Amino acid sequence: MVNETRTPTIAIIGGGVSGIVQAKWLLQHSVTANLVLFEEGVSFGGVWDVTRAHGVMDCTVCNVSKYLMELIDFPWPEDTVDFPPHPQVLQYIQNYAAQFLSEKAPLQCNFSCSVTSVVKTKDHLTIEFVDKSNVKKTLEASHVIIANGHSCSPNFPIPQTRHLPFVSHSSTYKNCTALNLKNKNVLVVGLSFSAVDIAVDLTNKGNNAVTVLTRSGSWFAPKYQDATTPSDLGLPRLFTHLPHSVQNSVLKLSLNMVYFNQNKLGDF
């Protein structure tokens, strides 16, 4: 009697940057397994696909320079601006996938597929998903790599029971016109990148009266440290591994010394 050993299956959930880099690495190292990638969108790109429900906004521009965002073995085109808008980032990701993943066995890419659950049993993981024909299916895998990003599940800090006339999450924001937000009073909760982008868009294109609510302050830093050098190139990579308290103290001192004393802006 011949003892047949089944080839293991590795499933990758998500076809954004994290997912395609994982797939490329596994192919590059000749991992003995069937690779199956699930992507909810119609192509690679993940959150950078503006047509997706939880994709970027119409006004989204990369908040880090291309020099820090560049994948090590795939340079940006020479004519790419320092802070690329979302169409350029999406094209960059898709070009990367085309070069390293296109028609590469044993990788199988399933687009327009939504994974609904991953259940661990004794000897495998069962993945339940809905394919592009809206048919429910299952797949048994030996390993699962979760690469669906941190923006897939909206978190509402304001209870719906507060009877606000309208509540929306930044993950579904595309532009002020789509949500009929023009000439209104709008409260933006948060002061991170998405919140700032939305506040600016609501003000400039929607003529809204915008109030930003944040639980902590924020420091303003220009994108460039001089006429041509992006500010994020001035920070050594090891800086990000320092404790946050040390990072904050160094950045605070640097901003006040190099640019201006931000205490003069007052409390807001």
Short mmCIF file of C-alpha atoms in Angstrom, two decimals, residues 81-210:
data_model
loop_
_atom_site.label_atom_id
_atom_site.label_comp_id
_atom_site.label_asym_id
_atom_site.label_seq_id
_atom_site.Cartn_x
_atom_site.Cartn_y
_atom_site.Cartn_z
CA VAL A 81 6.11 62.57 -7.74
CA ASP A 82 7.50 62.44 -4.20
CA PHE A 83 4.05 61.96 -2.62
CA PRO A 84 2.04 59.94 -5.17
CA PRO A 85 -1.75 60.29 -5.46
CA HIS A 86 -3.77 57.10 -5.13
CA PRO A 87 -3.98 56.23 -8.87
CA GLN A 88 -0.17 56.11 -9.08
CA VAL A 89 0.08 53.96 -5.94
CA LEU A 90 -2.54 51.54 -7.28
CA GLN A 91 -0.74 51.26 -10.61
CA TYR A 92 2.56 50.65 -8.81
CA ILE A 93 1.03 47.79 -6.80
CA GLN A 94 -0.58 46.24 -9.86
CA ASN A 95 2.66 46.50 -11.85
CA TYR A 96 4.48 44.73 -9.01
CA ALA A 97 1.91 41.94 -9.03
CA ALA A 98 2.10 41.65 -12.82
CA GLN A 99 5.87 41.20 -12.69
CA PHE A 100 6.14 38.78 -9.78
CA LEU A 101 2.80 36.95 -9.59
CA SER A 102 1.32 36.82 -13.09
CA GLU A 103 0.74 33.23 -14.24
CA LYS A 104 3.15 31.86 -11.64
CA ALA A 105 2.35 28.28 -10.63
CA PRO A 106 1.37 27.09 -8.05
CA LEU A 107 -0.43 30.38 -7.26
CA GLN A 108 -4.18 30.60 -7.81
CA CYS A 109 -5.76 34.04 -7.50
CA ASN A 110 -9.47 34.30 -6.76
CA PHE A 111 -10.81 37.81 -7.33
CA SER A 112 -14.27 39.09 -6.35
CA CYS A 113 -14.23 36.53 -3.54
CA SER A 114 -15.30 37.37 -0.01
CA VAL A 115 -13.99 35.19 2.82
CA THR A 116 -16.67 34.84 5.49
CA SER A 117 -14.95 32.62 8.06
CA VAL A 118 -11.85 30.61 8.93
CA VAL A 119 -12.44 27.67 11.27
CA LYS A 120 -9.63 25.61 12.79
CA THR A 121 -10.15 21.87 13.09
CA LYS A 122 -7.83 19.14 14.32
CA ASP A 123 -5.62 18.87 11.26
CA HIS A 124 -6.52 21.77 8.95
CA LEU A 125 -8.22 25.13 8.56
CA THR A 126 -11.54 25.42 6.75
CA ILE A 127 -12.08 28.63 4.81
CA GLU A 128 -15.62 29.59 3.87
CA PHE A 129 -15.97 32.10 1.05
CA VAL A 130 -18.40 33.45 -1.52
CA ASP A 131 -17.07 33.43 -5.08
CA LYS A 132 -17.70 35.95 -7.87
CA SER A 133 -20.87 34.05 -8.88
CA ASN A 134 -22.20 34.51 -5.32
CA VAL A 135 -21.83 30.77 -4.64
CA LYS A 136 -20.78 29.68 -1.13
CA LYS A 137 -17.75 27.41 -1.12
CA THR A 138 -15.13 25.99 1.24
CA LEU A 139 -11.41 25.30 1.04
CA GLU A 140 -9.21 23.23 3.33
CA ALA A 141 -5.83 24.81 4.04
CA SER A 142 -2.83 23.86 6.14
CA HIS A 143 -1.90 27.51 6.76
CA VAL A 144 -3.69 30.85 6.40
CA ILE A 145 -2.06 34.26 6.05
CA ILE A 146 -4.39 37.12 7.01
CA ALA A 147 -3.55 40.20 4.94
CA ASN A 148 -6.87 42.02 4.73
CA GLY A 149 -5.59 45.17 6.39
CA HIS A 150 -6.69 47.17 9.44
CA SER A 151 -9.27 49.27 7.57
CA CYS A 152 -11.75 46.52 6.80
CA SER A 153 -13.84 46.80 10.00
CA PRO A 154 -15.16 50.30 10.80
CA ASN A 155 -15.20 51.35 14.45
CA PHE A 156 -17.82 53.91 15.49
CA PRO A 157 -16.87 55.74 18.70
CA ILE A 158 -20.25 57.46 18.87
CA PRO A 159 -23.20 55.20 19.81
CA GLN A 160 -25.95 55.19 17.21
CA THR A 161 -28.45 55.74 20.03
CA ARG A 162 -27.38 59.39 20.25
CA HIS A 163 -29.89 60.14 17.45
CA LEU A 164 -27.46 62.07 15.33
CA PRO A 165 -29.00 62.98 11.98
CA PHE A 166 -26.19 61.33 10.03
CA VAL A 167 -23.19 59.18 10.99
CA SER A 168 -20.58 57.86 8.57
CA HIS A 169 -17.17 56.24 8.90
CA SER A 170 -14.01 57.40 7.14
CA SER A 171 -13.62 53.98 5.50
CA THR A 172 -16.70 54.67 3.37
CA TYR A 173 -15.92 58.31 2.59
CA LYS A 174 -15.14 59.04 -1.07
CA ASN A 175 -16.06 62.70 -1.44
CA CYS A 176 -18.48 65.20 0.06
CA THR A 177 -20.82 65.02 -2.95
CA ALA A 178 -21.42 61.28 -2.61
CA LEU A 179 -22.66 61.78 0.97
CA ASN A 180 -24.54 64.99 0.18
CA LEU A 181 -22.39 66.93 2.61
CA LYS A 182 -22.49 70.49 1.37
CA ASN A 183 -23.21 73.69 3.31
CA LYS A 184 -23.72 71.78 6.55
CA ASN A 185 -22.28 71.59 10.05
CA VAL A 186 -20.02 68.53 10.19
CA LEU A 187 -18.18 67.02 13.15
CA VAL A 188 -15.04 65.00 12.33
CA VAL A 189 -13.95 62.71 15.17
CA GLY A 190 -10.20 62.10 15.14
CA LEU A 191 -7.08 63.88 13.93
CA SER A 192 -5.12 61.26 12.05
CA PHE A 193 -4.48 61.20 8.30
CA SER A 194 -7.99 60.22 7.19
CA ALA A 195 -9.62 62.75 9.49
CA VAL A 196 -7.45 65.61 8.21
CA ASP A 197 -8.04 64.64 4.56
CA ILE A 198 -11.79 64.52 5.13
CA ALA A 199 -11.86 67.83 7.03
CA VAL A 200 -9.98 69.58 4.23
CA ASP A 201 -12.19 68.03 1.54
CA LEU A 202 -15.38 68.98 3.40
CA THR A 203 -14.16 72.56 3.77
CA ASN A 204 -12.68 73.18 0.34
CA LYS A 205 -15.15 71.31 -1.84
CA GLY A 206 -18.29 71.18 0.27
CA ASN A 207 -18.29 74.63 1.86
CA ASN A 208 -19.13 72.96 5.16
CA ALA A 209 -18.60 74.32 8.67
CA VAL A 210 -16.24 71.66 10.04
#
